[in-house]
XYZ file of N, CA and C in Angstrom:
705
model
N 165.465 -57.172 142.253
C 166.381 -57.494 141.157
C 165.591 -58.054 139.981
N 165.749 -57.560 138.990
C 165.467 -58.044 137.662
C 166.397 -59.080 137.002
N 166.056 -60.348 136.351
C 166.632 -61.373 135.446
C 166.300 -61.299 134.537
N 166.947 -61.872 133.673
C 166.380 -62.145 132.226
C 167.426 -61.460 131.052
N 166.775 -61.717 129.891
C 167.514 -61.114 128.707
C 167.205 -60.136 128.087
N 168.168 -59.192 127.409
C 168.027 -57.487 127.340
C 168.934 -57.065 125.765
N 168.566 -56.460 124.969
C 169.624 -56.042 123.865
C 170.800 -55.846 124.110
N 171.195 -55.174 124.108
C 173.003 -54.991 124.417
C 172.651 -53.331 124.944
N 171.661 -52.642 123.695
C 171.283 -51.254 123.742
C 171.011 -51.115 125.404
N 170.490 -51.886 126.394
C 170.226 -52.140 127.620
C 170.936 -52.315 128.621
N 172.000 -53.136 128.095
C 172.747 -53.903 129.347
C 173.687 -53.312 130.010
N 173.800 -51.612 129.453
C 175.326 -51.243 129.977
C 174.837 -51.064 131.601
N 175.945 -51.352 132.617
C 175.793 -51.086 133.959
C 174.766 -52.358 134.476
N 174.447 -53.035 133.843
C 173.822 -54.589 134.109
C 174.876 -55.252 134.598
N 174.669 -56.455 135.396
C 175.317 -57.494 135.765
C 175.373 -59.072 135.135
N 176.573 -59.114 134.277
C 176.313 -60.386 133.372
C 176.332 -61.810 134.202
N 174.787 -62.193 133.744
C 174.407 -63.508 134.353
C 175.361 -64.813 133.948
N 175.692 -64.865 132.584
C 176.623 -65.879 132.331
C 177.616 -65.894 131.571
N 178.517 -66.851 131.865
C 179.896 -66.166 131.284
C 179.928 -66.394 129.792
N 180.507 -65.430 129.250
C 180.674 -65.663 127.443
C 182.385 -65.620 127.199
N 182.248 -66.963 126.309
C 183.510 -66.954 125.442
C 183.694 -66.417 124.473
N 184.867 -64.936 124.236
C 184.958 -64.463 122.955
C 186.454 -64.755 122.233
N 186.468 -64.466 121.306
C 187.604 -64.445 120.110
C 188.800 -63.822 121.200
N 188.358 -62.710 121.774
C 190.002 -62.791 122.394
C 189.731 -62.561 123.991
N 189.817 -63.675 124.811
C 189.630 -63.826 126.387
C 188.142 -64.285 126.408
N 188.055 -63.771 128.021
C 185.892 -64.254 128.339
C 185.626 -63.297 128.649
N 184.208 -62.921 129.183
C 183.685 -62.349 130.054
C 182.727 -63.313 131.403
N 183.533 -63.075 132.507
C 183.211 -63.706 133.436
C 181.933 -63.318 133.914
N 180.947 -64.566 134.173
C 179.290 -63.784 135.013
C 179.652 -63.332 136.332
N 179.309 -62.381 136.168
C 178.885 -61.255 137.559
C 179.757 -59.897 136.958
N 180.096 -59.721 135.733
C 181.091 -58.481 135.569
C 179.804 -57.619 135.648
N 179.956 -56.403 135.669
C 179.259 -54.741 135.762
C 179.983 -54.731 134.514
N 179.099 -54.707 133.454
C 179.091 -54.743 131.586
C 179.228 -53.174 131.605
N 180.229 -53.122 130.974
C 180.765 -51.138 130.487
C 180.618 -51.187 129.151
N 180.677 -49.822 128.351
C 180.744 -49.583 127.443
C 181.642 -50.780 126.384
N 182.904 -50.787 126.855
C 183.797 -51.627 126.224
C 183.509 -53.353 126.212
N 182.826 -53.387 126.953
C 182.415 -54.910 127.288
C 181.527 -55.391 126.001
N 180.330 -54.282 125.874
C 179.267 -54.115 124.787
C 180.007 -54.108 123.535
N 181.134 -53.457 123.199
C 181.974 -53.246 122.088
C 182.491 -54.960 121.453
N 182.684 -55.467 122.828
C 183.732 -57.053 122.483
C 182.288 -57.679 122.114
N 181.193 -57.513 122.258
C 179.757 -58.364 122.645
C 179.635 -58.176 121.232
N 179.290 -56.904 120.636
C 178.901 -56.472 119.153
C 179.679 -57.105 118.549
N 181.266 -56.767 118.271
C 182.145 -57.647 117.418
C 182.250 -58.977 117.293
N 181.840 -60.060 118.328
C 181.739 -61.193 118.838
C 180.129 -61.945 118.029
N 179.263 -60.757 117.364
C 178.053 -60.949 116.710
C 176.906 -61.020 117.879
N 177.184 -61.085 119.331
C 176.213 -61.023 119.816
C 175.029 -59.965 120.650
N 173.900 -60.417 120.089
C 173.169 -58.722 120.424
C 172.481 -58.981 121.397
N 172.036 -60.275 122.198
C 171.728 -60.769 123.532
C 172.188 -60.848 124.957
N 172.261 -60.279 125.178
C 172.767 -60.893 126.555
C 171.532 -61.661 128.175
N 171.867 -62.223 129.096
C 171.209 -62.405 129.927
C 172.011 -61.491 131.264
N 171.019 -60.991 131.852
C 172.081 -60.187 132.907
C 170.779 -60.101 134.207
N 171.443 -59.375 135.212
C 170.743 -59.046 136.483
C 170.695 -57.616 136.467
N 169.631 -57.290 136.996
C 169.598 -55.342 136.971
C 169.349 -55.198 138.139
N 169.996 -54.558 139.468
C 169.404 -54.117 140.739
C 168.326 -52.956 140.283
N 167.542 -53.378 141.186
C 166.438 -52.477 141.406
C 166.746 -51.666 142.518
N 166.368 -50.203 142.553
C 166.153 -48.936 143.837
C 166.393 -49.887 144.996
N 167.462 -49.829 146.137
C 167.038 -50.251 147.342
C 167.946 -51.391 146.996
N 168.092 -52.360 146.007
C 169.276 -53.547 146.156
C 170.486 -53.286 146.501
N 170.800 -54.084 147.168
C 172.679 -54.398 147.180
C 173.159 -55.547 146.370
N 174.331 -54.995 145.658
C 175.057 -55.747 145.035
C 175.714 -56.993 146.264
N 175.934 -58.007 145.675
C 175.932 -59.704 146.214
C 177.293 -59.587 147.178
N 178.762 -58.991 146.417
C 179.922 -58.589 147.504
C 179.452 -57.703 148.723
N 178.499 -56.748 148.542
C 178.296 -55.215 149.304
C 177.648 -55.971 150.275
N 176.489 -56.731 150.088
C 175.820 -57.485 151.033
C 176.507 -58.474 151.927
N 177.016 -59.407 151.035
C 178.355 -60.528 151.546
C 178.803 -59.952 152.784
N 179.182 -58.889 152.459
C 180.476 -57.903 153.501
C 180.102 -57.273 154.619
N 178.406 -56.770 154.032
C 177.785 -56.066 155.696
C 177.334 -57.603 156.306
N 176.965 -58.547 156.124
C 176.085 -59.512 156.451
C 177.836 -60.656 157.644
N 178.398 -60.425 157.134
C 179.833 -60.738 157.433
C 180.416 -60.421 158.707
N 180.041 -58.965 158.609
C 180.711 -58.060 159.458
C 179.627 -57.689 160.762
N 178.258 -57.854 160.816
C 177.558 -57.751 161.614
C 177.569 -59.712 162.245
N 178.003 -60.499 161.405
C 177.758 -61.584 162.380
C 179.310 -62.173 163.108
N 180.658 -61.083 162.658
C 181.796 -61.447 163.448
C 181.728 -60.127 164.339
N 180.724 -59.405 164.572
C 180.820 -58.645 165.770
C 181.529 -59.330 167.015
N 182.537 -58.692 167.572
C 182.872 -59.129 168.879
C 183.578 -60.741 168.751
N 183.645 -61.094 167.770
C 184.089 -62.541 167.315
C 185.759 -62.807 167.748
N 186.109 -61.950 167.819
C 187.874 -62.215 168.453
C 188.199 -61.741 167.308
N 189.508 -63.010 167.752
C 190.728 -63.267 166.056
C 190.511 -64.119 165.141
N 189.174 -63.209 164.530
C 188.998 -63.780 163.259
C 188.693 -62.747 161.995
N 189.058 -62.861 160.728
C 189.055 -61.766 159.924
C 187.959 -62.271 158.441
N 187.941 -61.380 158.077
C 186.916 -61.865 156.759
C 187.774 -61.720 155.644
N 187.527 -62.574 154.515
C 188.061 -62.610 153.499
C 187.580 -61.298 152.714
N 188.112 -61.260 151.177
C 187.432 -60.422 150.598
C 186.253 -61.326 149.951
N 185.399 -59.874 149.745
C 184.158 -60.343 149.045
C 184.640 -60.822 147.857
N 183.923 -61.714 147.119
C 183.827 -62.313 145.910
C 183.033 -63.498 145.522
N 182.301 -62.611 144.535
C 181.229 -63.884 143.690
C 179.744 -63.848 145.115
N 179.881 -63.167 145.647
C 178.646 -62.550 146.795
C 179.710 -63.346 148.460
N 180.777 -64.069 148.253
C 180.900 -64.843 149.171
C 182.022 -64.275 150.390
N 181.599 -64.014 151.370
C 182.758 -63.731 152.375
C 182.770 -65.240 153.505
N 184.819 -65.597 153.415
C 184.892 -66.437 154.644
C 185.132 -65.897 156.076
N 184.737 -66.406 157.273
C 185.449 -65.806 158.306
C 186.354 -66.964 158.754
N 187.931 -66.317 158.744
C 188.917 -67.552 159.166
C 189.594 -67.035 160.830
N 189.967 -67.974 161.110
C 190.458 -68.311 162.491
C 191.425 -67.487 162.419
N 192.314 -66.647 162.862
C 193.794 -66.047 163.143
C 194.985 -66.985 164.077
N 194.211 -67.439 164.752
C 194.860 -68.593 165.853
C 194.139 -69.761 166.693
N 194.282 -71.043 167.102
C 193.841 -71.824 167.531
C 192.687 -71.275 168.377
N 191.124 -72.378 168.355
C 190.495 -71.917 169.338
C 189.481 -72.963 169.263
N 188.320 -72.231 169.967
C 186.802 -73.478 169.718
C 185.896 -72.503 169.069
N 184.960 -72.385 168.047
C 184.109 -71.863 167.757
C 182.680 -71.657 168.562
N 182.012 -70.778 169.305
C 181.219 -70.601 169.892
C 180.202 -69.874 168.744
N 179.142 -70.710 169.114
C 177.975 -69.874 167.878
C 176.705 -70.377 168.688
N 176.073 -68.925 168.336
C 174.292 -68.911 168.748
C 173.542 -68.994 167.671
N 173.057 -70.603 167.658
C 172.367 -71.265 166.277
C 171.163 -70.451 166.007
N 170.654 -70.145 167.455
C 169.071 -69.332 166.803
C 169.064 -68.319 166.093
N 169.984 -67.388 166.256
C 171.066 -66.804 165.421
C 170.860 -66.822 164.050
N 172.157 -67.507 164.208
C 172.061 -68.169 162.860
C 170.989 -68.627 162.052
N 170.096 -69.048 162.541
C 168.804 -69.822 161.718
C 167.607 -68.792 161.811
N 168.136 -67.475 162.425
C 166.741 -66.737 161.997
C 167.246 -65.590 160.996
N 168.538 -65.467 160.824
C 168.767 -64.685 159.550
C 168.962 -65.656 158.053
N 168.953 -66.812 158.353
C 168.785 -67.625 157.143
C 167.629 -67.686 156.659
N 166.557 -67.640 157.828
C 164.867 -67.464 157.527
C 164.562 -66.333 156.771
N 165.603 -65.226 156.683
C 164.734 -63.598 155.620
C 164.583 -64.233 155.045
N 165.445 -64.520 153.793
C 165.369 -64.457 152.168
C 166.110 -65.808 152.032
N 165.508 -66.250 150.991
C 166.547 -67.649 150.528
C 167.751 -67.405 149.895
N 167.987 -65.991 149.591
C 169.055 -65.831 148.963
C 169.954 -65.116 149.511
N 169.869 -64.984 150.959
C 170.590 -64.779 151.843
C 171.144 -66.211 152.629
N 172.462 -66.029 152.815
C 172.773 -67.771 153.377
C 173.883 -67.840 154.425
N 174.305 -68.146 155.474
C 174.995 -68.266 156.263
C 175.403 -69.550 157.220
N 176.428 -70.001 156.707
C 176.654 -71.611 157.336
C 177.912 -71.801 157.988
N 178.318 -72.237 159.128
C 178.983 -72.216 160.001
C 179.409 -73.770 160.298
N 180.605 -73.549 160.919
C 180.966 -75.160 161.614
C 180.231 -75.776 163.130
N 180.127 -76.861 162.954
C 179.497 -77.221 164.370
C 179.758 -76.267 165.767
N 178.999 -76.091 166.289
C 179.074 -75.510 167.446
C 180.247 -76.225 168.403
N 181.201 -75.677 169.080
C 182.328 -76.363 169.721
C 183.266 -76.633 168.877
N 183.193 -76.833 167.577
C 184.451 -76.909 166.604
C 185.825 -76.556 167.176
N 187.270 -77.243 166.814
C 187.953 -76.705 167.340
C 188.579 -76.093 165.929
N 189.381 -75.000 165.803
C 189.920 -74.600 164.446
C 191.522 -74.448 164.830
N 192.249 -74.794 163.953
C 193.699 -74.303 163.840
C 193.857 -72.933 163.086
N 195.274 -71.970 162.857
C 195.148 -71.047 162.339
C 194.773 -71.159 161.072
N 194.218 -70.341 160.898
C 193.878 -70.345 158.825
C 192.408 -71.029 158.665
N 191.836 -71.653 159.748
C 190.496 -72.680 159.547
C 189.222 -71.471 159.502
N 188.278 -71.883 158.442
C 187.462 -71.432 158.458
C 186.436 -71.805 159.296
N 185.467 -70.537 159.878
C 184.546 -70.643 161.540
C 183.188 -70.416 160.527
N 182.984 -69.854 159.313
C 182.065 -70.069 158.578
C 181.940 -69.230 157.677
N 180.998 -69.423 156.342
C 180.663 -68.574 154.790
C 179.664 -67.948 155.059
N 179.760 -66.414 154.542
C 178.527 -65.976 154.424
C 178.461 -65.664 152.622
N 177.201 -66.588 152.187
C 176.817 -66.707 150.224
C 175.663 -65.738 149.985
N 175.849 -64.539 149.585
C 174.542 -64.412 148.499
C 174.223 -64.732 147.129
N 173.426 -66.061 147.395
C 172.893 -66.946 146.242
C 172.350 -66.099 144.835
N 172.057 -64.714 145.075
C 171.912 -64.295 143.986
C 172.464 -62.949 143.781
N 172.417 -61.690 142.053
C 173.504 -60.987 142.295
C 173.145 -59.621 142.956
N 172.249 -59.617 143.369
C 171.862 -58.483 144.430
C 170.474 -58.854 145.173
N 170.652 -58.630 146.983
C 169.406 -58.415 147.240
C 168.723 -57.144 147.989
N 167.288 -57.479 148.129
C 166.690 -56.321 148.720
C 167.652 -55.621 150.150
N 167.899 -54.294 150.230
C 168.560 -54.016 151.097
C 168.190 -53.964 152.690
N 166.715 -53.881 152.345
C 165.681 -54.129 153.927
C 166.230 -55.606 154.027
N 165.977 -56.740 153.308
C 165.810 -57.680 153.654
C 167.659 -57.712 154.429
N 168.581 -57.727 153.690
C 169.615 -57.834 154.019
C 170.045 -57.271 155.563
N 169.504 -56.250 155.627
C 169.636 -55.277 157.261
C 168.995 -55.983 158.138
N 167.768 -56.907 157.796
C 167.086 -57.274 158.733
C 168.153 -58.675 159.189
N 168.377 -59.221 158.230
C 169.197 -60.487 158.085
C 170.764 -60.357 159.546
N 171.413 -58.847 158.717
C 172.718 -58.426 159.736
C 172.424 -58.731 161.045
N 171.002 -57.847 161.557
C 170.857 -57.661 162.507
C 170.540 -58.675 163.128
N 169.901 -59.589 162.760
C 169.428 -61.275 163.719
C 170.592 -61.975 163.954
N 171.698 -61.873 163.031
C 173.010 -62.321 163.251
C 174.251 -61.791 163.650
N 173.998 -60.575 164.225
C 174.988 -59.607 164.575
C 175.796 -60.351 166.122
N 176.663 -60.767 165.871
C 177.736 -61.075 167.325
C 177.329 -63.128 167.473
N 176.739 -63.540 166.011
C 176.409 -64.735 166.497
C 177.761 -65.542 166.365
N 178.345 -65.267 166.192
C 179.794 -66.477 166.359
C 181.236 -65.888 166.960
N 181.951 -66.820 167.548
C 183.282 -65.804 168.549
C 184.273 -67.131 168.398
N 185.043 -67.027 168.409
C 186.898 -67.692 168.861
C 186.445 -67.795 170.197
N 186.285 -68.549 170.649
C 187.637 -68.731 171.964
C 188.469 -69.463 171.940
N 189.643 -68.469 172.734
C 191.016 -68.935 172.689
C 191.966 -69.297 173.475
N 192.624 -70.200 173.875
C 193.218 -70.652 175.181
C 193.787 -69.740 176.263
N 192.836 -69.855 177.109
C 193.798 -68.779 178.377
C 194.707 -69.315 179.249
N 195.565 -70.317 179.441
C 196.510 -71.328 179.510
C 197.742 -70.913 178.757
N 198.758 -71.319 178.856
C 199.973 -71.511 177.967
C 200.249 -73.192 178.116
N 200.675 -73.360 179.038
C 201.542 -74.649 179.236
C 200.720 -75.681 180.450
N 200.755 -76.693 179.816
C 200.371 -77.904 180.698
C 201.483 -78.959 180.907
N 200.861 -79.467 182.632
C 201.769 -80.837 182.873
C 201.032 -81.992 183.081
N 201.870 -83.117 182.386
C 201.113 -84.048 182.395
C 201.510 -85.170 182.954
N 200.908 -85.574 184.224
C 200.899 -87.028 184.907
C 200.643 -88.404 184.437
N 201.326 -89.032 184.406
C 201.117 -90.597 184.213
C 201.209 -91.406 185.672
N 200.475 -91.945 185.865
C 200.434 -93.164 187.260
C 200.843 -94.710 186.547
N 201.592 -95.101 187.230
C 202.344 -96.178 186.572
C 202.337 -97.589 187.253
N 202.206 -98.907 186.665
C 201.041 -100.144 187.622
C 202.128 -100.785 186.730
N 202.574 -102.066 187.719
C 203.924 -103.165 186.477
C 202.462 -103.753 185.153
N 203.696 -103.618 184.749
C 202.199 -104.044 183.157
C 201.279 -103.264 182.830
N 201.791 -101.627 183.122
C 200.642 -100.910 182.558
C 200.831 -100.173 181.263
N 200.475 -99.106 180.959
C 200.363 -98.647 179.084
C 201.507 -98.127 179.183
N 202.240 -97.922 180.105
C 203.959 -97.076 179.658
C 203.025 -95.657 179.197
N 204.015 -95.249 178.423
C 203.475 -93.506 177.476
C 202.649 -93.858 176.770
N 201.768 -94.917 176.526
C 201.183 -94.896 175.472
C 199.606 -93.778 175.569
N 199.915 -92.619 174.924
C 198.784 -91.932 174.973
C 199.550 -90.397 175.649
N 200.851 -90.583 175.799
C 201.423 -89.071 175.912
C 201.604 -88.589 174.281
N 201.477 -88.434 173.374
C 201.634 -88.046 171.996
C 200.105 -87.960 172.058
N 199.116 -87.901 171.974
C 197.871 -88.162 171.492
C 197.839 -86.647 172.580
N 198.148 -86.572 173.519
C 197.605 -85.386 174.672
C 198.302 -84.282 173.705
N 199.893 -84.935 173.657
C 200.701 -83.514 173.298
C 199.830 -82.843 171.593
N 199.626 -83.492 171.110
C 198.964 -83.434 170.282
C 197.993 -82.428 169.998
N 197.150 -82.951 170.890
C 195.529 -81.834 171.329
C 195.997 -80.810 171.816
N 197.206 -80.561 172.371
C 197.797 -79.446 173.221
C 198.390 -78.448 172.408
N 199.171 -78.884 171.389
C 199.686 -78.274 170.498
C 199.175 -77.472 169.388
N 198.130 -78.125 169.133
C 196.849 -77.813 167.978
C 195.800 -76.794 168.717
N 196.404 -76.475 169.792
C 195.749 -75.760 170.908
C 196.462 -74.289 170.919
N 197.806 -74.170 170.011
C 198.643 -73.597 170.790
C 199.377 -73.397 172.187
N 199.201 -74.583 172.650
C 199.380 -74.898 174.154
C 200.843 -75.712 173.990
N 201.646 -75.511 175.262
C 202.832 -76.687 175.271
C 202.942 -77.393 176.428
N 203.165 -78.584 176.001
C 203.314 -79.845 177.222
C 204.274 -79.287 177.927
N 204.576 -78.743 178.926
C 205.977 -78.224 179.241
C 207.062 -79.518 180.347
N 206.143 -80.491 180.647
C 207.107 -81.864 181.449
C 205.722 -82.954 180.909
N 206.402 -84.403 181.704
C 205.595 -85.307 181.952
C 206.149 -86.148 183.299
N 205.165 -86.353 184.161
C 205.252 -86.880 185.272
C 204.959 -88.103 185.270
N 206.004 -88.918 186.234
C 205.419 -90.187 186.388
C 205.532 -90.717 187.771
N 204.505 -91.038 188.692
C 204.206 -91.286 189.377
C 203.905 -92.700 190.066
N 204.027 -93.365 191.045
C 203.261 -94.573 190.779
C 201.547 -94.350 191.456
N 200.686 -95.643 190.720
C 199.458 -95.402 190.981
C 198.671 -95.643 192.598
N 198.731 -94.392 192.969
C 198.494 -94.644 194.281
C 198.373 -93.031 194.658
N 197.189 -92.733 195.678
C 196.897 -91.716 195.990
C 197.607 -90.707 196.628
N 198.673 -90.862 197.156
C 199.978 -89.651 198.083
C 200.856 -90.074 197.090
N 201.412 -90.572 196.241
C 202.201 -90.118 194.720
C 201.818 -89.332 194.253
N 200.343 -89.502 193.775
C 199.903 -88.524 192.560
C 199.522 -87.268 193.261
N 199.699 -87.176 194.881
C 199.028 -85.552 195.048
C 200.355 -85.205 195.226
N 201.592 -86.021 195.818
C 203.133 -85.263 195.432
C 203.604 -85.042 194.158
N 202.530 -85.731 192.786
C 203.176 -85.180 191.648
C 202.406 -84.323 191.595
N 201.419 -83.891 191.577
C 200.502 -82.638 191.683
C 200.899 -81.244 192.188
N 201.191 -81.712 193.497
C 202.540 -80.328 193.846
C 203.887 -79.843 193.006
N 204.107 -81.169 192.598
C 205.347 -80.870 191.953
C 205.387 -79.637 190.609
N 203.802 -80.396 190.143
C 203.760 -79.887 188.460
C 203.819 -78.208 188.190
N 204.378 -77.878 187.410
C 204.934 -76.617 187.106
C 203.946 -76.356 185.881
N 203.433 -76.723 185.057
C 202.327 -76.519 183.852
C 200.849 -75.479 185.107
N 200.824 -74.819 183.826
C 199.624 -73.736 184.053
C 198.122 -75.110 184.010
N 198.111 -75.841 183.275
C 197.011 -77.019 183.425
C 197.513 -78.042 183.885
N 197.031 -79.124 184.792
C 197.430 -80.679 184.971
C 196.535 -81.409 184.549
N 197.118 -82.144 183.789
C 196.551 -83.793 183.029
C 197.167 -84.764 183.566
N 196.033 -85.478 184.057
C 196.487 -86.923 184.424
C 195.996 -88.213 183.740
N 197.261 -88.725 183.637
C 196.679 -90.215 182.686
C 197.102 -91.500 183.370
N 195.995 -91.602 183.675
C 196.143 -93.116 185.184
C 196.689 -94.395 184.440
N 197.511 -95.401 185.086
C 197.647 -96.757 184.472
C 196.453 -97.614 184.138
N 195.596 -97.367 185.309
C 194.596 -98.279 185.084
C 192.987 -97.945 185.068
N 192.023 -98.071 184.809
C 190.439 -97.846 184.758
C 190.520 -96.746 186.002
N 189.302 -95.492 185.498
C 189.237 -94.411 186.641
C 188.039 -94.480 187.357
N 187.224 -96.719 187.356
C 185.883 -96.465 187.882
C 185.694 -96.009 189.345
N 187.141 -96.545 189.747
C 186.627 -96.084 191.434
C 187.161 -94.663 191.675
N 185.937 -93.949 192.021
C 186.257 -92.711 192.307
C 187.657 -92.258 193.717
């Protein structure tokens, strides 16, 4: 990619580096400058511009965004990519899950080019629907297309959803005179919900070992949670 500044006689099919304010609207940086663009530029008095020129072999910053995107939600579940724009694709969650990602991955397609970039949420993250699992930025407006392929490929299948294979949980309480009552059934239902998961009962038991394995039988939830009255040091 070429930078820098060019006549106008030059710039058609260039990529404008920065945005210009004219007499009637702007021109936003990153437009692909047409004939008519040059027309508002001349009337506007200006015969300069600064722009980006791909060179043989570049990809434009969306084109890249999008393969670089799409080779690292390989196999990723339910998650979809935004559209490209401004070089940037998000990948968002479709439905509750944990983010699974292979950092080496990740950190050896960040190693091509500096202007290749890919940043993700902590490993184990949990996401709700709509949460983003991570950006892929190209920092500048086109890069080398080797470099970019090499980039896909180190990151191809590095991040996935997983998503609850569960529906419904039950949840036990063991109960001691003077102990927490419910305190801490909302805090479970909570995590459960944000899970797409549903509390489907709550049990209460008293604290003592042939209660809690008759509430255990009892429980009808696809998971059991138990929340003891008192300290769980003795095994």
């Amino acid at each position: 990619m070429r930078f820098g500044p060019v006549p106008l006689s030059e710039a058609e099919g260039a990529i404008l580096a920065h945005s210009l304010r004219l007499e009637k609207g702007r021109l936003r940086k990153g437009v692909r400058l047409e004939a008519e663009h040059l027309e508002q530029l001349r009337a506007a008095g200006i015969a300069e511009v600064a722009v980006a020129r791909l060179d043989p072999g570049d990809l434009h910053e969306d084109t890249a965004a999008q393969t670089l995107a799409e080779a690292l939600s390989a196999g990723a579940g339910e998650i979809h990519l935004t559209r490209p724009f401004t070089g940037r694709v998000n990948l968002i969650a479709d439905r509750p899950g944990v983010v699974l990602i292979d950092a080496d991955k990740i950190n050896a397609a960040n190693a091509v080019d500096p202007m290749i970039t890919v940043a993700t949420v902590a490993p184990y993250h949990q996401l709700q629907t709509g949460g983003m699992a991570a950006t892929v930025k190209i920092i500048a407006y086109g890069v080398p297309g080797d470099a970019l392929a090499r980039a896909a490929e180190l990151a191809r299948g590095a991040i996935r959803l997983a998503t609850p294979v569960y529906r419904t949980a039950s949840l036990i309480l063991t109960e001691i005179e003077g102990g927490a009552a419910d305190k801490g059934v909302d805090a479970v239902e909570n995590r459960l919900s944000g899970l797409g998961m549903t509390l489907c009962e709550t049990l209460r038991c008293a604290h003592d070992e042939d209660a809690l394995a008759e509430a255990i039988v009892r429980a009808a939830g696809e998971v059991i949670l138990i929340l003891t009255a008192s300290a769980t040091s003795d095994p």
